[in-house]
Amino acid sequence: MGSASTQALAASTQALAAAKDITLDTAKELFAAARAVGDSSQLSGALADPAATAVARQNVVAAVFGGFSQNAQSLLKTVVSERWSSAAEMIDGIEELAIRAAAVAEPTVDLEGELFGFSRVVAANSELELALGSRLGKQDAKGGLVERLLAGGASAATTLIVSSLVSRPRERRVRQLLSRATRIVASQGERVVATVHTAKPLNDAQRTRLSDALSRRYDGTVSLNEVLDPAVVGGLRVQIADDVIDGSISARLADLRQKLAG
C-alpha cells in the first residue's frame, strides 16, 4: 500500500474508532459500498479523483449512498475525503473498514478463530477452494454457498465477512482473503496473529508459554492459530506476518543434510 493510502487508511480507521452504535448493518453497508465502487470504474474514478475537491467527492457519496445509515455515510465520506495512492487501494480501504466494523459490532465473538477455522476447511478441501475461487461461477452464488456452509457453526459477523469477500474476490485467492481478514480482525483487537505449525496439539500450558514468549518478543498480545502438520515431526514452526521462527525437527534435519552435502 502506498504512503498516501497508508495515511488515508489510518484516518479512516480513526473515524471508525470514534463512531458510535456500529452494528453489523453498518458493516453490510460498507461491504456493499466496496462492491459498488469496485464494480464501477466511473464511480471509483470519481471517488478517488485527486483533481476533485474533498467536498465534491463527499457529494458523490451522498448521491450514490444516500440510502445508507448515517454511520456508513459518514465513514465513506471520511474515506473519500482522504487522498489514496490508487482507486484500488481506496476500495481495499473500504473493505477493511467493513471487516473492522464487523469486529466492532460483535466484540465477544472469536472472529479470528472462526475465520482461521474456515480457512483450514478450505485448505483441506480442494473442491471447495476451487468452487469458491473459480472465475466461472456466479459471485453471489459463492456468497450463498458460504452462508450455507457456516449456518449454525459460525457467528453472523464471520458469515458476513467470508460471504462478502468470496462474492467479490477481485483477483485474490480465497485463502489470501481469509488470511487478510484474520489479520485485520486481530489488529482491530490490538492483537498479532501467530500461525503455529506443530506435529501434535499443544496443551494449555504450552500455549500459554508460547503466547507469553511471543507477546514479549512482539510487544503486544499475540493470538495463536494452531495447524497440525505431521511434516514438522517435532518442535514448532511459528509465522507472524513475514517473520518465520522455525524450531522444528524437520528444519534442523534439512539444515543438517545441507551441511553434510557440502
PDB file of C-alpha atoms in Angstrom:
ATOM      1  CA  MET A   1       0.000   0.000   0.000  1.00  0.00           C
ATOM      2  CA  GLY A   2       1.354   3.420  -0.959  1.00  0.00           C
ATOM      3  CA  SER A   3       2.243   6.006   1.675  1.00  0.00           C
ATOM      4  CA  ALA A   4      -0.768   8.158   0.809  1.00  0.00           C
ATOM      5  CA  SER A   5      -3.085   5.175   1.190  1.00  0.00           C
ATOM      6  CA  THR A   6      -1.459   4.220   4.495  1.00  0.00           C
ATOM      7  CA  GLN A   7      -2.243   7.665   5.883  1.00  0.00           C
ATOM      8  CA  ALA A   8      -5.754   7.604   4.403  1.00  0.00           C
ATOM      9  CA  LEU A   9      -6.465   4.206   5.944  1.00  0.00           C
ATOM     10  CA  ALA A  10      -5.204   5.389   9.343  1.00  0.00           C
ATOM     11  CA  ALA A  11      -7.551   8.387   9.223  1.00  0.00           C
ATOM     12  CA  SER A  12     -10.467   6.173   8.166  1.00  0.00           C
ATOM     13  CA  THR A  13      -9.744   3.688  10.956  1.00  0.00           C
ATOM     14  CA  GLN A  14      -9.650   6.516  13.484  1.00  0.00           C
ATOM     15  CA  ALA A  15     -13.064   7.661  12.239  1.00  0.00           C
ATOM     16  CA  LEU A  16     -14.423   4.165  12.816  1.00  0.00           C
ATOM     17  CA  ALA A  17     -12.963   4.113  16.338  1.00  0.00           C
ATOM     18  CA  ALA A  18     -14.701   7.413  17.111  1.00  0.00           C
ATOM     19  CA  ALA A  19     -18.067   6.318  15.694  1.00  0.00           C
ATOM     20  CA  LYS A  20     -20.875   5.140  17.961  1.00  0.00           C
ATOM     21  CA  ASP A  21     -23.501   2.431  17.528  1.00  0.00           C
ATOM     22  CA  ILE A  22     -21.579   0.443  14.905  1.00  0.00           C
ATOM     23  CA  THR A  23     -23.636  -2.627  14.001  1.00  0.00           C
ATOM     24  CA  LEU A  24     -23.452  -5.495  11.540  1.00  0.00           C
ATOM     25  CA  ASP A  25     -25.752  -3.439   9.311  1.00  0.00           C
ATOM     26  CA  THR A  26     -23.013  -0.800   9.184  1.00  0.00           C
ATOM     27  CA  ALA A  27     -20.547  -3.480   8.106  1.00  0.00           C
ATOM     28  CA  LYS A  28     -23.005  -4.785   5.485  1.00  0.00           C
ATOM     29  CA  GLU A  29     -23.385  -1.300   4.031  1.00  0.00           C
ATOM     30  CA  LEU A  30     -19.621  -0.815   3.866  1.00  0.00           C
ATOM     31  CA  PHE A  31     -19.203  -4.167   2.104  1.00  0.00           C
ATOM     32  CA  ALA A  32     -21.963  -3.141  -0.307  1.00  0.00           C
ATOM     33  CA  ALA A  33     -20.177   0.159  -0.951  1.00  0.00           C
ATOM     34  CA  ALA A  34     -16.899  -1.650  -1.644  1.00  0.00           C
ATOM     35  CA  ARG A  35     -18.694  -3.896  -4.151  1.00  0.00           C
ATOM     36  CA  ALA A  36     -20.422  -0.965  -5.845  1.00  0.00           C
ATOM     37  CA  VAL A  37     -17.226   1.061  -6.149  1.00  0.00           C
ATOM     38  CA  GLY A  38     -15.258  -1.978  -7.304  1.00  0.00           C
ATOM     39  CA  ASP A  39     -17.837  -2.817  -9.968  1.00  0.00           C
ATOM     40  CA  SER A  40     -17.891   0.697 -11.472  1.00  0.00           C
ATOM     41  CA  SER A  41     -14.753   2.267 -12.891  1.00  0.00           C
ATOM     42  CA  GLN A  42     -16.695   5.505 -13.294  1.00  0.00           C
ATOM     43  CA  LEU A  43     -17.685   5.611  -9.623  1.00  0.00           C
ATOM     44  CA  SER A  44     -14.264   4.546  -8.339  1.00  0.00           C
ATOM     45  CA  GLY A  45     -12.626   7.142 -10.563  1.00  0.00           C
ATOM     46  CA  ALA A  46     -14.897   9.897  -9.278  1.00  0.00           C
ATOM     47  CA  LEU A  47     -14.352   8.995  -5.623  1.00  0.00           C
ATOM     48  CA  ALA A  48     -10.584   8.667  -5.932  1.00  0.00           C
ATOM     49  CA  ASP A  49     -10.063  11.623  -8.307  1.00  0.00           C
ATOM     50  CA  PRO A  50      -7.257  13.741  -6.808  1.00  0.00           C
ATOM     51  CA  ALA A  51      -8.259  16.673  -9.013  1.00  0.00           C
ATOM     52  CA  ALA A  52     -11.704  16.878  -7.401  1.00  0.00           C
ATOM     53  CA  THR A  53     -12.211  18.608  -4.065  1.00  0.00           C
ATOM     54  CA  ALA A  54     -12.981  16.562  -0.955  1.00  0.00           C
ATOM     55  CA  VAL A  55     -16.419  18.182  -0.816  1.00  0.00           C
ATOM     56  CA  ALA A  56     -17.138  17.140  -4.397  1.00  0.00           C
ATOM     57  CA  ARG A  57     -16.162  13.544  -3.630  1.00  0.00           C
ATOM     58  CA  GLN A  58     -18.301  13.579  -0.488  1.00  0.00           C
ATOM     59  CA  ASN A  59     -21.238  14.834  -2.546  1.00  0.00           C
ATOM     60  CA  VAL A  60     -20.850  11.782  -4.780  1.00  0.00           C
ATOM     61  CA  VAL A  61     -21.106   9.585  -1.685  1.00  0.00           C
ATOM     62  CA  ALA A  62     -24.288  11.369  -0.620  1.00  0.00           C
ATOM     63  CA  ALA A  63     -25.792  10.972  -4.092  1.00  0.00           C
ATOM     64  CA  VAL A  64     -24.904   7.302  -4.548  1.00  0.00           C
ATOM     65  CA  PHE A  65     -25.194   6.010  -0.984  1.00  0.00           C
ATOM     66  CA  GLY A  66     -27.873   8.328   0.366  1.00  0.00           C
ATOM     67  CA  GLY A  67     -29.985   5.351   1.411  1.00  0.00           C
ATOM     68  CA  PHE A  68     -27.296   4.093   3.793  1.00  0.00           C
ATOM     69  CA  SER A  69     -27.233   4.782   7.521  1.00  0.00           C
ATOM     70  CA  GLN A  70     -25.630   7.964   8.774  1.00  0.00           C
ATOM     71  CA  ASN A  71     -22.781   5.940  10.276  1.00  0.00           C
ATOM     72  CA  ALA A  72     -21.933   4.294   6.966  1.00  0.00           C
ATOM     73  CA  GLN A  73     -22.256   7.533   5.011  1.00  0.00           C
ATOM     74  CA  SER A  74     -20.060   9.384   7.487  1.00  0.00           C
ATOM     75  CA  LEU A  75     -17.338   6.731   7.277  1.00  0.00           C
ATOM     76  CA  LEU A  76     -17.481   6.686   3.480  1.00  0.00           C
ATOM     77  CA  LYS A  77     -17.205  10.470   3.391  1.00  0.00           C
ATOM     78  CA  THR A  78     -14.113  10.224   5.570  1.00  0.00           C
ATOM     79  CA  VAL A  79     -12.642   7.647   3.196  1.00  0.00           C
ATOM     80  CA  VAL A  80     -13.163   9.739   0.057  1.00  0.00           C
ATOM     81  CA  SER A  81     -12.001  12.961   1.703  1.00  0.00           C
ATOM     82  CA  GLU A  82      -8.552  11.394   2.064  1.00  0.00           C
ATOM     83  CA  ARG A  83      -6.016  11.071  -0.742  1.00  0.00           C
ATOM     84  CA  TRP A  84      -5.377   7.455  -1.794  1.00  0.00           C
ATOM     85  CA  SER A  85      -2.497   6.170  -3.912  1.00  0.00           C
ATOM     86  CA  SER A  86      -4.979   4.485  -6.274  1.00  0.00           C
ATOM     87  CA  ALA A  87      -8.665   3.706  -6.639  1.00  0.00           C
ATOM     88  CA  ALA A  88      -7.927   0.019  -5.999  1.00  0.00           C
ATOM     89  CA  GLU A  89      -6.325   0.825  -2.645  1.00  0.00           C
ATOM     90  CA  MET A  90      -9.293   3.006  -1.735  1.00  0.00           C
ATOM     91  CA  ILE A  91     -11.582   0.011  -2.373  1.00  0.00           C
ATOM     92  CA  ASP A  92      -9.284  -2.115  -0.191  1.00  0.00           C
ATOM     93  CA  GLY A  93      -9.649   0.554   2.485  1.00  0.00           C
ATOM     94  CA  ILE A  94     -13.450   0.471   2.386  1.00  0.00           C
ATOM     95  CA  GLU A  95     -13.355  -3.317   2.567  1.00  0.00           C
ATOM     96  CA  GLU A  96     -11.022  -3.189   5.565  1.00  0.00           C
ATOM     97  CA  LEU A  97     -13.356  -0.766   7.320  1.00  0.00           C
ATOM     98  CA  ALA A  98     -16.203  -3.217   6.717  1.00  0.00           C
ATOM     99  CA  ILE A  99     -14.214  -6.053   8.315  1.00  0.00           C
ATOM    100  CA  ARG A 100     -13.260  -3.858  11.256  1.00  0.00           C
ATOM    101  CA  ALA A 101     -16.875  -2.730  11.660  1.00  0.00           C
ATOM    102  CA  ALA A 102     -17.999  -6.373  11.851  1.00  0.00           C
ATOM    103  CA  ALA A 103     -15.418  -6.965  14.586  1.00  0.00           C
ATOM    104  CA  VAL A 104     -16.608  -3.882  16.477  1.00  0.00           C
ATOM    105  CA  ALA A 105     -20.232  -5.000  16.167  1.00  0.00           C
ATOM    106  CA  GLU A 106     -19.549  -8.407  17.758  1.00  0.00           C
ATOM    107  CA  PRO A 107     -16.646  -7.854  20.174  1.00  0.00           C
ATOM    108  CA  THR A 108     -17.248 -11.010  22.232  1.00  0.00           C
ATOM    109  CA  VAL A 109     -17.084 -13.382  19.261  1.00  0.00           C
ATOM    110  CA  ASP A 110     -13.833 -15.197  18.426  1.00  0.00           C
ATOM    111  CA  LEU A 111     -13.775 -13.960  14.832  1.00  0.00           C
ATOM    112  CA  GLU A 112     -10.098 -14.801  14.409  1.00  0.00           C
ATOM    113  CA  GLY A 113     -10.689 -18.393  15.430  1.00  0.00           C
ATOM    114  CA  GLU A 114     -13.749 -18.756  13.200  1.00  0.00           C
ATOM    115  CA  LEU A 115     -12.029 -17.217  10.185  1.00  0.00           C
ATOM    116  CA  PHE A 116      -8.946 -19.341  10.715  1.00  0.00           C
ATOM    117  CA  GLY A 117     -11.092 -22.440  11.150  1.00  0.00           C
ATOM    118  CA  PHE A 118     -12.844 -21.832   7.859  1.00  0.00           C
ATOM    119  CA  SER A 119      -9.516 -21.212   6.130  1.00  0.00           C
ATOM    120  CA  ARG A 120      -8.358 -24.650   7.313  1.00  0.00           C
ATOM    121  CA  VAL A 121     -11.542 -26.214   5.938  1.00  0.00           C
ATOM    122  CA  VAL A 122     -10.837 -24.568   2.583  1.00  0.00           C
ATOM    123  CA  ALA A 123      -7.182 -25.675   2.667  1.00  0.00           C
ATOM    124  CA  ALA A 124      -8.231 -29.276   3.301  1.00  0.00           C
ATOM    125  CA  ASN A 125     -10.892 -29.331   0.575  1.00  0.00           C
ATOM    126  CA  SER A 126      -9.576 -28.634  -2.915  1.00  0.00           C
ATOM    127  CA  GLU A 127     -13.046 -28.881  -4.467  1.00  0.00           C
ATOM    128  CA  LEU A 128     -14.401 -26.245  -2.090  1.00  0.00           C
ATOM    129  CA  GLU A 129     -11.430 -23.975  -2.727  1.00  0.00           C
ATOM    130  CA  LEU A 130     -11.961 -24.376  -6.466  1.00  0.00           C
ATOM    131  CA  ALA A 131     -15.688 -23.667  -6.162  1.00  0.00           C
ATOM    132  CA  LEU A 132     -15.109 -20.510  -4.141  1.00  0.00           C
ATOM    133  CA  GLY A 133     -12.151 -19.311  -6.191  1.00  0.00           C
ATOM    134  CA  SER A 134     -13.334 -20.122  -9.714  1.00  0.00           C
ATOM    135  CA  ARG A 135     -13.916 -17.195 -12.042  1.00  0.00           C
ATOM    136  CA  LEU A 136     -16.651 -19.127 -13.828  1.00  0.00           C
ATOM    137  CA  GLY A 137     -19.202 -19.301 -11.007  1.00  0.00           C
ATOM    138  CA  LYS A 138     -21.605 -16.517 -10.179  1.00  0.00           C
ATOM    139  CA  GLN A 139     -20.214 -14.371  -7.397  1.00  0.00           C
ATOM    140  CA  ASP A 140     -23.464 -14.115  -5.440  1.00  0.00           C
ATOM    141  CA  ALA A 141     -23.825 -17.907  -5.577  1.00  0.00           C
ATOM    142  CA  LYS A 142     -20.444 -18.225  -3.861  1.00  0.00           C
ATOM    143  CA  GLY A 143     -21.634 -15.998  -1.047  1.00  0.00           C
ATOM    144  CA  GLY A 144     -24.736 -18.169  -0.712  1.00  0.00           C
ATOM    145  CA  LEU A 145     -22.596 -21.299  -0.556  1.00  0.00           C
ATOM    146  CA  VAL A 146     -20.563 -19.827   2.295  1.00  0.00           C
ATOM    147  CA  GLU A 147     -23.721 -18.895   4.168  1.00  0.00           C
ATOM    148  CA  ARG A 148     -24.996 -22.475   3.905  1.00  0.00           C
ATOM    149  CA  LEU A 149     -21.651 -23.941   4.982  1.00  0.00           C
ATOM    150  CA  LEU A 150     -21.383 -21.687   8.024  1.00  0.00           C
ATOM    151  CA  ALA A 151     -25.053 -21.813   9.043  1.00  0.00           C
ATOM    152  CA  GLY A 152     -25.247 -22.654  12.730  1.00  0.00           C
ATOM    153  CA  GLY A 153     -21.493 -23.092  13.036  1.00  0.00           C
ATOM    154  CA  ALA A 154     -20.215 -19.533  12.934  1.00  0.00           C
ATOM    155  CA  SER A 155     -21.255 -16.076  14.054  1.00  0.00           C
ATOM    156  CA  ALA A 156     -23.197 -13.660  11.875  1.00  0.00           C
ATOM    157  CA  ALA A 157     -20.095 -11.447  11.685  1.00  0.00           C
ATOM    158  CA  THR A 158     -17.874 -14.242  10.356  1.00  0.00           C
ATOM    159  CA  THR A 159     -20.532 -15.314   7.865  1.00  0.00           C
ATOM    160  CA  LEU A 160     -20.879 -11.730   6.642  1.00  0.00           C
ATOM    161  CA  ILE A 161     -17.119 -11.256   6.256  1.00  0.00           C
ATOM    162  CA  VAL A 162     -16.469 -14.525   4.424  1.00  0.00           C
ATOM    163  CA  SER A 163     -19.517 -14.395   2.139  1.00  0.00           C
ATOM    164  CA  SER A 164     -18.791 -10.768   1.218  1.00  0.00           C
ATOM    165  CA  LEU A 165     -15.144 -11.435   0.423  1.00  0.00           C
ATOM    166  CA  VAL A 166     -15.702 -14.516  -1.736  1.00  0.00           C
ATOM    167  CA  SER A 167     -18.509 -12.747  -3.589  1.00  0.00           C
ATOM    168  CA  ARG A 168     -16.065 -10.102  -4.818  1.00  0.00           C
ATOM    169  CA  PRO A 169     -12.538 -11.552  -4.614  1.00  0.00           C
ATOM    170  CA  ARG A 170     -11.040  -9.062  -7.103  1.00  0.00           C
ATOM    171  CA  GLU A 171      -8.417 -11.492  -8.429  1.00  0.00           C
ATOM    172  CA  ARG A 172      -7.378 -12.658  -4.946  1.00  0.00           C
ATOM    173  CA  ARG A 173      -7.213 -16.266  -3.792  1.00  0.00           C
ATOM    174  CA  VAL A 174      -9.687 -17.427  -1.159  1.00  0.00           C
ATOM    175  CA  ARG A 175      -7.084 -18.306   1.460  1.00  0.00           C
ATOM    176  CA  GLN A 176      -5.387 -14.966   0.854  1.00  0.00           C
ATOM    177  CA  LEU A 177      -8.681 -13.195   1.533  1.00  0.00           C
ATOM    178  CA  LEU A 178      -9.267 -15.141   4.738  1.00  0.00           C
ATOM    179  CA  SER A 179      -5.716 -14.599   5.966  1.00  0.00           C
ATOM    180  CA  ARG A 180      -6.005 -10.847   5.400  1.00  0.00           C
ATOM    181  CA  ALA A 181      -9.376 -10.724   7.170  1.00  0.00           C
ATOM    182  CA  THR A 182      -7.924 -12.592  10.153  1.00  0.00           C
ATOM    183  CA  ARG A 183      -5.051 -10.107  10.416  1.00  0.00           C
ATOM    184  CA  ILE A 184      -7.432  -7.145  10.206  1.00  0.00           C
ATOM    185  CA  VAL A 185      -9.692  -8.558  12.925  1.00  0.00           C
ATOM    186  CA  ALA A 186      -6.656  -9.168  15.145  1.00  0.00           C
ATOM    187  CA  SER A 187      -5.417  -5.639  14.504  1.00  0.00           C
ATOM    188  CA  GLN A 188      -8.817  -4.237  15.443  1.00  0.00           C
ATOM    189  CA  GLY A 189      -8.499  -6.065  18.754  1.00  0.00           C
ATOM    190  CA  GLU A 190      -4.904  -4.807  19.058  1.00  0.00           C
ATOM    191  CA  ARG A 191      -3.528  -8.315  18.728  1.00  0.00           C
ATOM    192  CA  VAL A 192      -0.958 -10.004  16.491  1.00  0.00           C
ATOM    193  CA  VAL A 193      -1.764 -13.323  14.804  1.00  0.00           C
ATOM    194  CA  ALA A 194       0.757 -16.159  15.048  1.00  0.00           C
ATOM    195  CA  THR A 195       0.236 -19.322  12.998  1.00  0.00           C
ATOM    196  CA  VAL A 196       1.824 -22.258  14.800  1.00  0.00           C
ATOM    197  CA  HIS A 197       2.641 -25.452  12.883  1.00  0.00           C
ATOM    198  CA  THR A 198       3.031 -28.421  15.205  1.00  0.00           C
ATOM    199  CA  ALA A 199       3.045 -32.201  14.821  1.00  0.00           C
ATOM    200  CA  LYS A 200       0.624 -32.675  17.709  1.00  0.00           C
ATOM    201  CA  PRO A 201      -1.789 -30.363  19.555  1.00  0.00           C
ATOM    202  CA  LEU A 202      -0.327 -28.056  22.164  1.00  0.00           C
ATOM    203  CA  ASN A 203      -1.643 -28.370  25.689  1.00  0.00           C
ATOM    204  CA  ASP A 204      -2.880 -25.356  27.638  1.00  0.00           C
ATOM    205  CA  ALA A 205       0.421 -24.839  29.447  1.00  0.00           C
ATOM    206  CA  GLN A 206       2.397 -24.932  26.187  1.00  0.00           C
ATOM    207  CA  ARG A 207       0.006 -22.484  24.519  1.00  0.00           C
ATOM    208  CA  THR A 208       0.302 -20.104  27.457  1.00  0.00           C
ATOM    209  CA  ARG A 209       4.119 -20.246  27.492  1.00  0.00           C
ATOM    210  CA  LEU A 210       4.336 -19.732  23.742  1.00  0.00           C
ATOM    211  CA  SER A 211       1.816 -16.894  23.751  1.00  0.00           C
ATOM    212  CA  ASP A 212       3.624 -15.145  26.608  1.00  0.00           C
ATOM    213  CA  ALA A 213       7.017 -15.519  24.916  1.00  0.00           C
ATOM    214  CA  LEU A 214       5.753 -14.181  21.600  1.00  0.00           C
ATOM    215  CA  SER A 215       3.899 -11.340  23.304  1.00  0.00           C
ATOM    216  CA  ARG A 216       7.144 -10.227  24.929  1.00  0.00           C
ATOM    217  CA  ARG A 217       9.039 -10.520  21.661  1.00  0.00           C
ATOM    218  CA  TYR A 218       6.453  -8.592  19.624  1.00  0.00           C
ATOM    219  CA  ASP A 219       5.498  -6.158  22.394  1.00  0.00           C
ATOM    220  CA  GLY A 220       1.776  -6.888  22.295  1.00  0.00           C
ATOM    221  CA  THR A 221      -0.918  -9.513  22.723  1.00  0.00           C
ATOM    222  CA  VAL A 222      -0.393 -12.479  20.383  1.00  0.00           C
ATOM    223  CA  SER A 223      -3.258 -14.705  19.243  1.00  0.00           C
ATOM    224  CA  LEU A 224      -2.285 -18.286  18.360  1.00  0.00           C
ATOM    225  CA  ASN A 225      -3.746 -20.196  15.409  1.00  0.00           C
ATOM    226  CA  GLU A 226      -2.681 -23.828  15.522  1.00  0.00           C
ATOM    227  CA  VAL A 227      -2.072 -26.010  12.440  1.00  0.00           C
ATOM    228  CA  LEU A 228      -1.444 -29.731  12.872  1.00  0.00           C
ATOM    229  CA  ASP A 229       1.339 -30.581  10.433  1.00  0.00           C
ATOM    230  CA  PRO A 230       2.970 -34.059  10.569  1.00  0.00           C
ATOM    231  CA  ALA A 231       5.803 -32.787   8.365  1.00  0.00           C
ATOM    232  CA  VAL A 232       7.060 -30.729  11.300  1.00  0.00           C
ATOM    233  CA  VAL A 233       7.976 -34.030  13.089  1.00  0.00           C
ATOM    234  CA  GLY A 234       8.668 -32.263  16.382  1.00  0.00           C
ATOM    235  CA  GLY A 235       9.161 -28.763  17.712  1.00  0.00           C
ATOM    236  CA  LEU A 236       7.320 -25.764  16.296  1.00  0.00           C
ATOM    237  CA  ARG A 237       7.219 -23.550  13.242  1.00  0.00           C
ATOM    238  CA  VAL A 238       5.734 -20.124  14.003  1.00  0.00           C
ATOM    239  CA  GLN A 239       4.838 -17.482  11.436  1.00  0.00           C
ATOM    240  CA  ILE A 240       3.858 -13.896  12.269  1.00  0.00           C
ATOM    241  CA  ALA A 241       3.317 -11.789   9.164  1.00  0.00           C
ATOM    242  CA  ASP A 242       6.607 -12.170   7.231  1.00  0.00           C
ATOM    243  CA  ASP A 243       8.584 -13.463  10.236  1.00  0.00           C
ATOM    244  CA  VAL A 244       9.171 -17.217  10.483  1.00  0.00           C
ATOM    245  CA  ILE A 245      10.589 -18.846  13.608  1.00  0.00           C
ATOM    246  CA  ASP A 246      11.406 -22.408  12.648  1.00  0.00           C
ATOM    247  CA  GLY A 247      12.387 -24.608  15.568  1.00  0.00           C
ATOM    248  CA  SER A 248      11.002 -27.786  14.052  1.00  0.00           C
ATOM    249  CA  ILE A 249      12.961 -31.021  13.882  1.00  0.00           C
ATOM    250  CA  SER A 250      12.306 -31.174  10.151  1.00  0.00           C
ATOM    251  CA  ALA A 251      14.043 -27.814   9.713  1.00  0.00           C
ATOM    252  CA  ARG A 252      17.027 -28.979  11.768  1.00  0.00           C
ATOM    253  CA  LEU A 253      17.299 -32.174   9.716  1.00  0.00           C
ATOM    254  CA  ALA A 254      17.121 -30.194   6.490  1.00  0.00           C
ATOM    255  CA  ASP A 255      19.862 -27.890   7.770  1.00  0.00           C
ATOM    256  CA  LEU A 256      21.977 -30.888   8.746  1.00  0.00           C
ATOM    257  CA  ARG A 257      21.528 -32.527   5.335  1.00  0.00           C
ATOM    258  CA  GLN A 258      22.569 -29.294   3.674  1.00  0.00           C
ATOM    259  CA  LYS A 259      25.728 -29.071   5.791  1.00  0.00           C
ATOM    260  CA  LEU A 260      26.608 -32.719   5.100  1.00  0.00           C
ATOM    261  CA  ALA A 261      26.148 -32.143   1.385  1.00  0.00           C
ATOM    262  CA  GLY A 262      28.847 -29.592   1.487  1.00  0.00           C
TER     263      GLY A 262
END
